[in-house]
Coordinates of C-alpha atoms and ligand atoms in Angstrom, one line a residue:
M5 CA -12.4 42.3 30.7
S6 CA -15.3 42.3 28.4
A7 CA -18.7 43.9 28.2
S8 CA -21.7 41.6 28.3
A9 CA -23.8 41.8 25.2
Y10 CA -26.1 38.9 26.1
P11 CA -29.7 39.6 25.1
S12 CA -32.3 39.7 27.8
K13 CA -35.1 37.2 27.3
T14 CA -37.7 39.5 29.0
F15 CA -36.8 42.1 26.4
F16 CA -37.2 39.7 23.5
V17 CA -40.4 38.2 24.8
S18 CA -42.1 41.5 25.4
M19 CA -40.9 43.1 22.2
L20 CA -41.8 40.1 20.1
T21 CA -45.3 39.6 21.4
R22 CA -46.4 43.3 21.6
D23 CA -47.0 43.8 17.9
I24 CA -49.0 40.8 17.1
E25 CA -52.6 40.1 17.9
L26 CA -53.5 36.9 19.6
K27 CA -55.5 35.6 16.6
D28 CA -52.6 36.3 14.2
A29 CA -50.2 34.5 16.6
I30 CA -52.4 31.4 16.4
L31 CA -52.6 31.7 12.6
D32 CA -48.8 31.6 12.6
L33 CA -48.9 28.2 14.2
L34 CA -51.2 27.0 11.4
D35 CA -48.8 28.4 8.9
N36 CA -46.2 26.1 10.4
C37 CA -48.5 23.1 9.9
V38 CA -48.8 23.9 6.2
D39 CA -45.1 24.5 5.8
G40 CA -44.6 21.1 7.5
I41 CA -46.9 19.5 4.9
L42 CA -44.9 21.1 2.1
R43 CA -41.6 19.8 3.5
H44 CA -43.1 16.3 4.0
Q45 CA -44.3 16.4 0.4
R46 CA -40.9 17.2 -1.0
I47 CA -40.1 13.6 -0.1
H48 CA -43.6 12.1 -0.4
P49 CA -45.4 13.9 -3.3
P50 CA -49.2 14.0 -3.0
K51 CA -51.2 11.6 -5.2
N52 CA -54.3 13.9 -5.5
K53 CA -53.1 17.0 -7.3
Q54 CA -56.5 18.8 -6.8
K55 CA -56.5 18.2 -3.1
P56 CA -52.8 17.7 -2.2
Y57 CA -53.4 18.4 1.6
E58 CA -56.1 15.8 2.0
S59 CA -55.6 13.6 5.1
F60 CA -53.6 16.4 6.9
W61 CA -55.2 18.1 9.8
A62 CA -54.7 20.4 12.8
K63 CA -56.7 20.4 15.9
I64 CA -56.8 23.5 18.1
T65 CA -58.2 23.6 21.6
I66 CA -58.8 26.8 23.6
T67 CA -60.1 26.9 27.1
D68 CA -59.6 29.2 30.1
K69 CA -56.8 26.8 31.2
I70 CA -54.9 25.7 28.1
F71 CA -54.1 26.3 24.5
S72 CA -53.2 23.4 22.4
I73 CA -52.6 22.6 18.7
E74 CA -51.8 19.2 17.4
D75 CA -51.1 18.3 13.8
N76 CA -50.1 15.3 11.6
C77 CA -48.0 17.4 9.3
G78 CA -44.8 15.6 9.4
G79 CA -43.2 16.7 12.7
I80 CA -40.0 18.7 13.4
P81 CA -36.9 16.6 12.5
K82 CA -34.8 16.1 15.6
S83 CA -31.8 17.7 14.0
I84 CA -33.9 20.8 13.1
A85 CA -35.2 21.0 16.7
E86 CA -31.6 20.8 18.0
E87 CA -30.2 23.3 15.6
S88 CA -32.8 25.9 14.8
A89 CA -36.5 25.4 15.4
F90 CA -36.3 26.8 18.9
R91 CA -34.0 29.7 18.1
L92 CA -35.3 33.2 18.3
G93 CA -34.8 34.1 14.6
R94 CA -33.4 32.2 11.7
A95 CA -29.7 32.0 11.1
D96 CA -30.3 30.8 7.5
L97 CA -32.9 32.9 5.8
R98 CA -32.6 30.7 2.6
Q99 CA -33.9 27.6 4.4
D100 CA -36.5 25.7 2.3
K101 CA -35.4 27.7 -0.7
D102 CA -36.9 25.2 -3.2
I103 CA -40.5 25.0 -1.7
P104 CA -43.2 27.6 -1.4
T105 CA -43.4 27.9 2.5
V106 CA -44.5 31.1 4.2
G107 CA -42.1 30.8 7.2
M108 CA -39.4 33.4 6.9
Y109 CA -38.1 34.7 10.2
G110 CA -37.8 31.9 12.6
I111 CA -40.0 33.6 15.1
G112 CA -43.7 32.5 14.7
M113 CA -43.8 29.5 17.0
K114 CA -41.9 31.1 19.9
R115 CA -43.8 34.3 19.6
A116 CA -47.1 32.5 19.7
I117 CA -46.1 30.5 22.8
F118 CA -44.7 33.6 24.7
K119 CA -47.8 35.6 23.7
M120 CA -50.1 33.1 25.4
G121 CA -48.3 31.9 28.5
T122 CA -45.2 31.1 30.5
K123 CA -45.2 27.3 30.4
A124 CA -45.4 25.2 27.3
R125 CA -44.5 21.7 26.0
V126 CA -43.7 21.1 22.3
T127 CA -43.9 17.4 21.5
S128 CA -42.9 16.2 18.0
R129 CA -42.6 12.9 16.2
H130 CA -40.6 12.7 13.0
K131 CA -39.5 9.1 12.4
P132 CA -37.5 7.6 14.0
Y133 CA -37.5 10.1 16.8
S134 CA -40.1 11.2 19.3
Y135 CA -39.3 13.9 21.8
Y136 CA -40.5 16.9 23.8
V137 CA -39.1 20.3 24.7
D138 CA -40.3 22.2 27.8
I139 CA -40.3 25.9 28.1
L140 CA -40.6 26.8 31.8
P141 CA -41.1 30.0 33.7
S142 CA -37.6 29.5 35.3
W143 CA -36.0 29.3 31.9
L144 CA -37.8 32.4 30.7
S145 CA -36.5 34.4 33.6
N146 CA -32.8 33.2 33.3
D147 CA -30.7 35.2 30.8
E148 CA -27.7 33.0 31.2
D149 CA -29.4 29.8 30.0
W150 CA -30.2 29.7 26.3
E151 CA -30.4 25.9 25.9
L152 CA -33.7 24.0 25.9
P153 CA -33.2 20.3 26.5
L154 CA -34.9 17.7 24.2
T155 CA -36.3 14.7 26.1
D156 CA -37.0 11.4 24.2
T157 CA -40.5 10.2 24.8
Q158 CA -42.7 7.3 23.8
D159 CA -45.8 9.0 25.1
G160 CA -46.0 10.8 21.8
L161 CA -48.2 11.2 18.8
E162 CA -49.9 8.5 16.7
S163 CA -48.4 9.8 13.4
D164 CA -45.5 12.1 12.5
G165 CA -46.6 15.5 13.7
T166 CA -46.4 18.1 16.4
R167 CA -48.3 19.1 19.5
I168 CA -47.9 22.4 21.3
V169 CA -49.5 22.8 24.7
V170 CA -49.4 26.1 26.5
N171 CA -50.6 25.4 30.0
E172 CA -50.0 28.4 32.1
L173 CA -51.9 31.1 30.2
H174 CA -51.5 34.8 30.9
E175 CA -54.6 36.0 32.6
N176 CA -55.6 38.3 29.7
I177 CA -55.3 35.4 27.3
S178 CA -57.4 33.1 29.3
R179 CA -60.0 35.8 29.6
Q180 CA -60.0 36.4 25.8
F181 CA -60.3 32.6 25.1
V182 CA -63.5 32.3 27.0
G183 CA -64.7 35.8 26.0
K184 CA -68.0 36.2 24.1
N185 CA -66.8 36.2 20.5
F186 CA -63.2 34.9 20.5
E187 CA -63.9 31.4 19.3
K188 CA -66.3 32.5 16.7
E189 CA -63.9 35.2 15.3
L190 CA -60.9 32.8 15.3
R191 CA -63.0 30.3 13.4
E192 CA -64.0 33.0 10.9
D193 CA -60.4 34.1 10.5
I194 CA -59.1 30.6 9.9
G195 CA -61.9 30.0 7.3
R196 CA -60.8 33.2 5.5
F197 CA -57.1 33.3 5.8
F198 CA -56.7 29.5 5.2
A199 CA -59.4 29.2 2.5
V200 CA -57.1 28.2 -0.3
I201 CA -55.3 25.7 1.9
L202 CA -58.6 24.2 3.2
M203 CA -59.8 24.0 -0.4
K204 CA -56.8 21.9 -1.1
G205 CA -58.0 19.4 1.5
F206 CA -56.4 20.5 4.8
T207 CA -58.8 20.2 7.8
V208 CA -58.8 22.4 10.9
F209 CA -60.8 21.6 14.0
L210 CA -61.4 24.3 16.6
N211 CA -62.7 22.9 19.9
G212 CA -63.8 19.8 18.1
T213 CA -65.7 21.4 15.3
E214 CA -64.4 21.5 11.7
V215 CA -63.8 25.0 10.3
S216 CA -65.5 25.9 7.0
L217 CA -64.0 28.0 4.3
S218 CA -64.7 31.3 2.6
D219 CA -65.7 31.4 -1.1
F220 CA -63.6 33.5 -3.5
R221 CA -65.2 32.5 -6.8
L222 CA -66.0 35.1 -9.4
L223 CA -68.4 35.2 -12.3
F224 CA -67.2 34.5 -15.9
H225 CA -68.6 33.5 -19.2
K226 CA -67.2 30.2 -20.7
D227 CA -66.7 31.7 -24.1
F228 CA -63.9 34.1 -23.3
D229 CA -63.6 35.7 -26.8
L230 CA -67.3 36.7 -27.0
P231 CA -67.4 40.5 -27.6
N232 CA -69.8 42.8 -25.7
Q233 CA -70.0 40.4 -22.7
I234 CA -69.3 40.9 -19.0
Q235 CA -66.0 39.1 -18.3
P236 CA -63.5 39.6 -15.6
Y237 CA -60.2 41.4 -16.1
V238 CA -57.4 38.9 -15.9
Y239 CA -53.6 39.3 -15.5
K240 CA -50.6 37.0 -15.2
A241 CA -47.0 37.7 -14.8
K242 CA -43.6 36.4 -13.8
I243 CA -41.5 39.1 -12.1
K244 CA -38.1 37.9 -10.9
D245 CA -38.9 34.7 -8.9
V246 CA -42.5 35.6 -8.2
S247 CA -45.5 34.4 -10.3
I248 CA -48.6 36.5 -10.1
E249 CA -52.2 35.7 -11.1
M250 CA -55.0 38.2 -10.8
V251 CA -58.7 38.2 -11.6
V252 CA -61.1 41.0 -10.9
G253 CA -64.8 41.4 -11.8
F254 CA -68.2 40.6 -10.4
Y255 CA -69.2 37.8 -8.0
R256 CA -72.9 38.8 -8.2
E257 CA -75.2 40.9 -10.3
L258 CA -75.2 44.7 -10.0
A259 CA -77.1 46.1 -7.0
S260 CA -80.2 48.1 -7.7
T261 CA -80.5 51.6 -6.3
N262 CA -83.1 50.2 -3.9
E263 CA -80.8 47.6 -2.6
I264 CA -77.9 50.1 -2.1
E265 CA -80.2 52.5 -0.2
K266 CA -81.4 49.7 2.1
E267 CA -77.8 48.5 2.6
E268 CA -76.6 52.0 3.5
E269 CA -79.3 52.3 6.1
E270 CA -78.5 48.9 7.6
E271 CA -74.8 49.8 7.6
K272 CA -75.4 52.6 10.0
D273 CA -75.9 50.1 12.9
K274 CA -74.2 47.0 11.6
P275 CA -71.2 47.8 9.3
T276 CA -70.7 46.1 6.0
R277 CA -73.1 43.2 6.0
K278 CA -73.5 42.6 2.3
S279 CA -70.4 44.6 1.4
E280 CA -68.5 41.9 3.2
N281 CA -67.9 40.0 0.0
A282 CA -66.7 42.9 -2.1
G283 CA -63.1 44.0 -2.3
W284 CA -59.7 42.5 -2.9
T285 CA -58.2 39.3 -1.5
V286 CA -54.5 39.1 -1.6
I287 CA -52.9 35.6 -1.4
C288 CA -49.2 34.8 -0.9
N289 CA -48.2 31.1 -1.4
D290 CA -51.8 30.0 -0.8
R291 CA -52.0 32.0 2.4
V292 CA -54.7 34.8 2.3
V293 CA -52.9 37.9 3.5
L294 CA -55.6 40.6 2.9
Y295 CA -59.2 39.6 3.0
R296 CA -61.7 41.5 0.9
D297 CA -59.9 44.7 1.4
K298 CA -61.6 48.0 0.3
S299 CA -58.8 50.4 1.3
R300 CA -56.1 52.3 -0.5
L301 CA -53.8 49.3 0.1
T302 CA -55.5 47.6 -2.8
G303 CA -56.0 50.7 -5.0
W304 CA -59.4 52.0 -3.9
G305 CA -59.5 55.8 -3.8
I306 CA -56.0 56.1 -5.5
R307 CA -55.6 58.3 -8.5
D308 CA -58.7 57.9 -10.8
V309 CA -60.0 54.8 -9.0
P310 CA -63.0 55.8 -6.8
K311 CA -63.1 55.0 -3.1
Y312 CA -65.1 51.9 -2.1
H313 CA -68.8 52.7 -1.9
T314 CA -71.9 50.4 -1.5
Q315 CA -72.6 51.0 -5.1
F316 CA -69.6 48.7 -5.9
I317 CA -70.9 45.9 -3.7
A318 CA -70.7 43.4 -6.6
V319 CA -67.0 44.0 -7.4
A320 CA -64.4 41.7 -6.1
G321 CA -60.9 40.6 -7.1
V322 CA -58.3 38.0 -6.1
V323 CA -54.5 38.4 -6.6
K324 CA -52.1 35.5 -6.0
F325 CA -48.4 35.8 -5.5
S326 CA -46.3 32.6 -5.4
S327 CA -42.6 32.0 -5.0
T328 CA -40.3 29.3 -3.6
N329 CA -38.4 32.3 -2.1
S330 CA -40.8 33.5 0.6
L331 CA -38.6 36.6 1.1
S332 CA -39.6 37.8 -2.4
L333 CA -43.3 37.8 -1.5
P334 CA -44.9 41.2 -0.6
L335 CA -45.6 39.9 2.9
G336 CA -45.4 42.0 6.1
T337 CA -44.0 40.5 9.2
T338 CA -47.3 39.4 10.7
K339 CA -48.3 37.7 7.4
R340 CA -51.6 39.5 7.6
N341 CA -50.5 42.7 6.0
I342 CA -48.7 43.4 2.8
D343 CA -45.4 45.1 2.2
T344 CA -46.6 48.0 -0.1
N345 CA -43.0 49.0 -0.8
S346 CA -42.4 45.7 -2.6
D347 CA -41.6 46.2 -6.4
V348 CA -43.6 43.1 -7.2
Y349 CA -46.7 44.5 -5.3
E350 CA -46.3 47.9 -7.0
K351 CA -46.5 46.2 -10.5
A352 CA -49.5 44.1 -9.5
L353 CA -51.2 47.1 -8.0
D354 CA -51.1 49.0 -11.3
R355 CA -53.0 46.2 -12.9
M356 CA -55.3 45.8 -9.9
M357 CA -56.3 49.5 -10.3
D358 CA -56.6 49.2 -14.1
G359 CA -58.9 46.2 -13.6
L360 CA -60.9 47.8 -10.8
K361 CA -61.5 50.9 -12.9
Q362 CA -63.2 48.8 -15.6
F363 CA -65.8 47.6 -13.2
T364 CA -66.4 50.8 -11.2
N365 CA -66.8 52.6 -14.6
F366 CA -69.2 49.8 -15.8
T367 CA -71.2 50.1 -12.6
N368 CA -71.4 53.9 -12.9
K369 CA -72.5 53.7 -16.5
W370 CA -75.3 51.3 -15.8
K371 CA -76.4 53.1 -12.7
G372 CA -80.2 53.3 -12.5
N373 CA -80.4 50.9 -15.4
E374 CA -79.0 47.8 -13.7
E375 CA -81.7 45.4 -14.9
G376 CA -80.3 46.0 -18.4
T377 CA -77.4 43.8 -17.5
A378 CA -79.5 41.0 -16.1
D379 CA -79.4 38.8 -19.3
N380 CA -75.6 39.1 -19.4
F381 CA -75.3 38.0 -15.8
K382 CA -77.6 35.0 -16.4
K383 CA -75.1 33.6 -18.9
M384 CA -72.3 33.7 -16.4
E385 CA -71.1 31.1 -13.8
L386 CA -69.0 31.2 -10.7
A387 CA -65.5 29.8 -10.9
E388 CA -62.3 29.7 -9.0
P389 CA -59.9 32.5 -10.0
S390 CA -57.2 30.1 -11.1
D391 CA -59.6 28.3 -13.3
I392 CA -60.6 31.6 -14.9
V393 CA -57.0 32.4 -15.6
K394 CA -56.7 29.0 -17.4
S395 CA -59.8 29.8 -19.5
V396 CA -58.3 32.9 -21.1
K397 CA -57.3 32.2 -24.7
K398 CA -56.1 35.6 -26.0
W399 CA -53.6 37.4 -23.9
S400 CA -52.1 40.8 -24.7
K401 CA -48.8 42.1 -23.5
V402 CA -48.8 44.9 -20.9
R403 CA -47.6 47.9 -22.8
G404 CA -44.2 49.4 -21.9
S405 CA -43.4 46.6 -19.4
Q406 CA -39.9 45.1 -19.4
E407 CA -41.2 42.1 -17.5
D408 CA -43.2 39.1 -18.5
E409 CA -46.7 40.6 -17.9
Q410 CA -49.8 39.7 -19.8
K411 CA -53.4 40.8 -19.4
F412 CA -56.9 40.1 -20.7
V413 CA -59.1 43.3 -20.8
P414 CA -62.8 42.5 -21.2
D415 CA -65.0 44.1 -23.8
L416 CA -67.8 45.1 -21.5
P417 CA -71.3 45.9 -22.8
E418 CA -72.2 49.6 -23.0
P419 CA -75.7 50.9 -21.9
P420 CA -77.9 52.1 -24.7
R421 CA -77.6 55.9 -25.3
T422 CA -80.6 57.6 -23.7
T423 CA -81.8 60.9 -24.9
T424 CA -83.6 61.4 -21.5
K425 CA -80.3 62.2 -19.8
K426 CA -79.2 65.8 -19.4
R427 CA -76.0 67.2 -18.2
I428 CA -75.8 69.5 -15.1
A429 CA -72.7 71.8 -14.6
F430 CA -72.2 74.7 -12.2
Y431 CA -69.5 76.5 -10.2
K432 CA -69.3 76.5 -6.4
P433 CA -66.5 77.8 -4.0
S434 CA -63.8 75.2 -3.4
S435 CA -64.2 75.5 0.4
E436 CA -67.9 74.5 0.1
I437 CA -67.1 71.6 -2.2
E438 CA -64.5 70.4 0.3
T439 CA -67.0 70.7 3.2
L440 CA -69.5 68.5 1.2
S441 CA -66.7 66.1 0.2
E442 CA -65.7 65.6 3.8
Y443 CA -69.4 65.2 4.8
F444 CA -70.1 62.5 2.2
F445 CA -66.8 60.7 1.9
G446 CA -64.8 61.6 5.0
D447 CA -62.2 63.0 2.7
P448 CA -62.1 66.7 1.6
E449 CA -60.3 65.9 -1.7
V450 CA -62.8 63.7 -3.7
A451 CA -63.3 65.0 -7.2
P452 CA -65.9 67.8 -7.5
S453 CA -67.9 65.9 -10.1
E454 CA -68.3 63.0 -7.6
V455 CA -69.3 65.4 -4.8
G456 CA -71.8 67.0 -7.2
E457 CA -73.3 63.7 -8.2
R458 CA -73.5 62.5 -4.7
S459 CA -75.3 65.7 -3.6
F460 CA -77.8 65.3 -6.4
D461 CA -78.4 61.6 -5.6
E462 CA -79.0 62.3 -1.9
A463 CA -81.4 65.1 -2.7
L464 CA -83.2 63.0 -5.2
S465 CA -83.6 60.1 -2.8
K466 CA -84.9 62.5 -0.2
A467 CA -87.4 63.9 -2.7
R468 CA -88.6 60.4 -3.6
K469 CA -89.0 59.4 0.0
S470 CA -91.1 62.5 0.8
K471 CA -93.6 61.7 -2.0
Ligands
ATP22 N1 -46.2 22.2 13.2 C1 -44.9 22.1 12.7 N2 -44.6 21.1 11.9 C2 -43.4 21.0 11.4 N3 -42.3 21.8 11.6 C3 -42.6 22.8 12.5 C4 -43.9 23.0 13.0 N4 -43.8 24.2 13.8 C5 -42.5 24.6 13.7 N5 -41.8 23.8 12.9 C6 -40.3 24.0 12.7 O1 -39.8 25.0 13.6 C7 -39.3 26.0 12.8 C8 -39.5 27.3 13.6 O2 -40.8 27.8 13.5 P1 -41.2 29.3 13.6 O3 -42.6 29.5 13.3 O4 -40.7 29.8 14.9 O5 -40.3 30.0 12.4 P2 -40.5 29.9 10.8 O6 -41.7 29.2 10.5 O7 -39.2 29.3 10.3 O8 -40.5 31.4 10.4 P3 -41.7 32.5 10.7 O9 -41.2 33.3 11.9 O10 -41.7 33.4 9.5 O11 -42.9 31.8 11.0 C9 -39.9 26.0 11.5 O12 -39.0 26.5 10.5 C10 -40.0 24.5 11.3 O13 -38.8 23.9 10.9
MG23 MG1 -43.6 29.9 11.3

């Protein structure tokens, strides 16, 4: 006698698909395309180092009836299809250990298919084989049968690649696909989260139209050693098997008080229009994981770093983690969140906060006097973060670190000392400060000096308007 410990497919399918959003599930399929290119290039190295993914594409189609994605990214070798590609979960987590893929768990493709529908065909060509695998509703409801037959086919693809068609969509998916904004939002997400990969030449078409990419460039001054000049804060490190590159600074000139006020008014009905470009972008193996984040995850509002506020609209940063061991990256399971418990992330976060503080301080110091920085900004130009890292000549070691960590801290210009400024200081009951803090910042524990300053600014702005 024995007890049956067979898994139930219905259980797997509903568990797997519950925690992932539809858009993220689709992005997982694009990750597979990129991993496919990397595996292909292990054997056929790219000629164009600047644009190594040139000539590779993925075409996504969404309608109320089907979802399909087709790529020319090398295909799934027949032996991999037979042994592991269709398994729920990887048996060998060290697969691809010498190339920087983002695939880790052996779940993405299946999760995306099950999320969208009950009937799918995966066709792949990887010379000399061309085959398809069908996933049918009858297979999904049968817990005894865990095999999926491979059928050879000639009716395949024109080059080595993969096509996944899901043709019995769940009703809620079909509804979302034709919903008002889905296609637009998916296009935006692809342009953001695959920006680095698109910049390297990969092309994605969504319903026949090419997806355009987001811009993460930051301002810098060519002569890095020049003192008293606005420059980004730069950091590079190698921690265990992960390399880190980080740049934080400005991507535009400081916002004037007028602009900030206008922006705040607009934000009431349409959140974060201009603020959209501010914040941190976190990249793991070329895949954008956090896009222009302004939360505690990236250091805003922690310890002595202020919370994000429209005043910091010009501040942005990019941090890149790369490793041939994707398990060492600070990636969450959906690949669109970070694992904040990761040691590597913790180290980087210290530098991110250090850098951020330079620019929030700078912005505060020049408040009301923004035009005084205009000449400095005129001398700067936009550049890709990795080119900025290459331009730094003098690095200094991160003090106290046992790891290989180096940074460049800019010598930012100070505003002229004005005698027209006066200091205000007064005492108020803690509970009242907390009430105002909650009112202004949605958090009762913001520093009293910040609460005081904000109260003053609000009152002043009211006074000016009433003139
Ligand atoms: N478009 C594709 N091109 C080439 N190979 C692919 C493609 N899609 C899937 N594969 C193969 O199928 C395997 C399983 O894909 P799946 O997305 O389920 O898991 P994974 O990518 O290994 O890990 P993760 O769950 O982290 O995404 C991949 O490891 C890869 O070998
Ligand atoms: Mg995958």
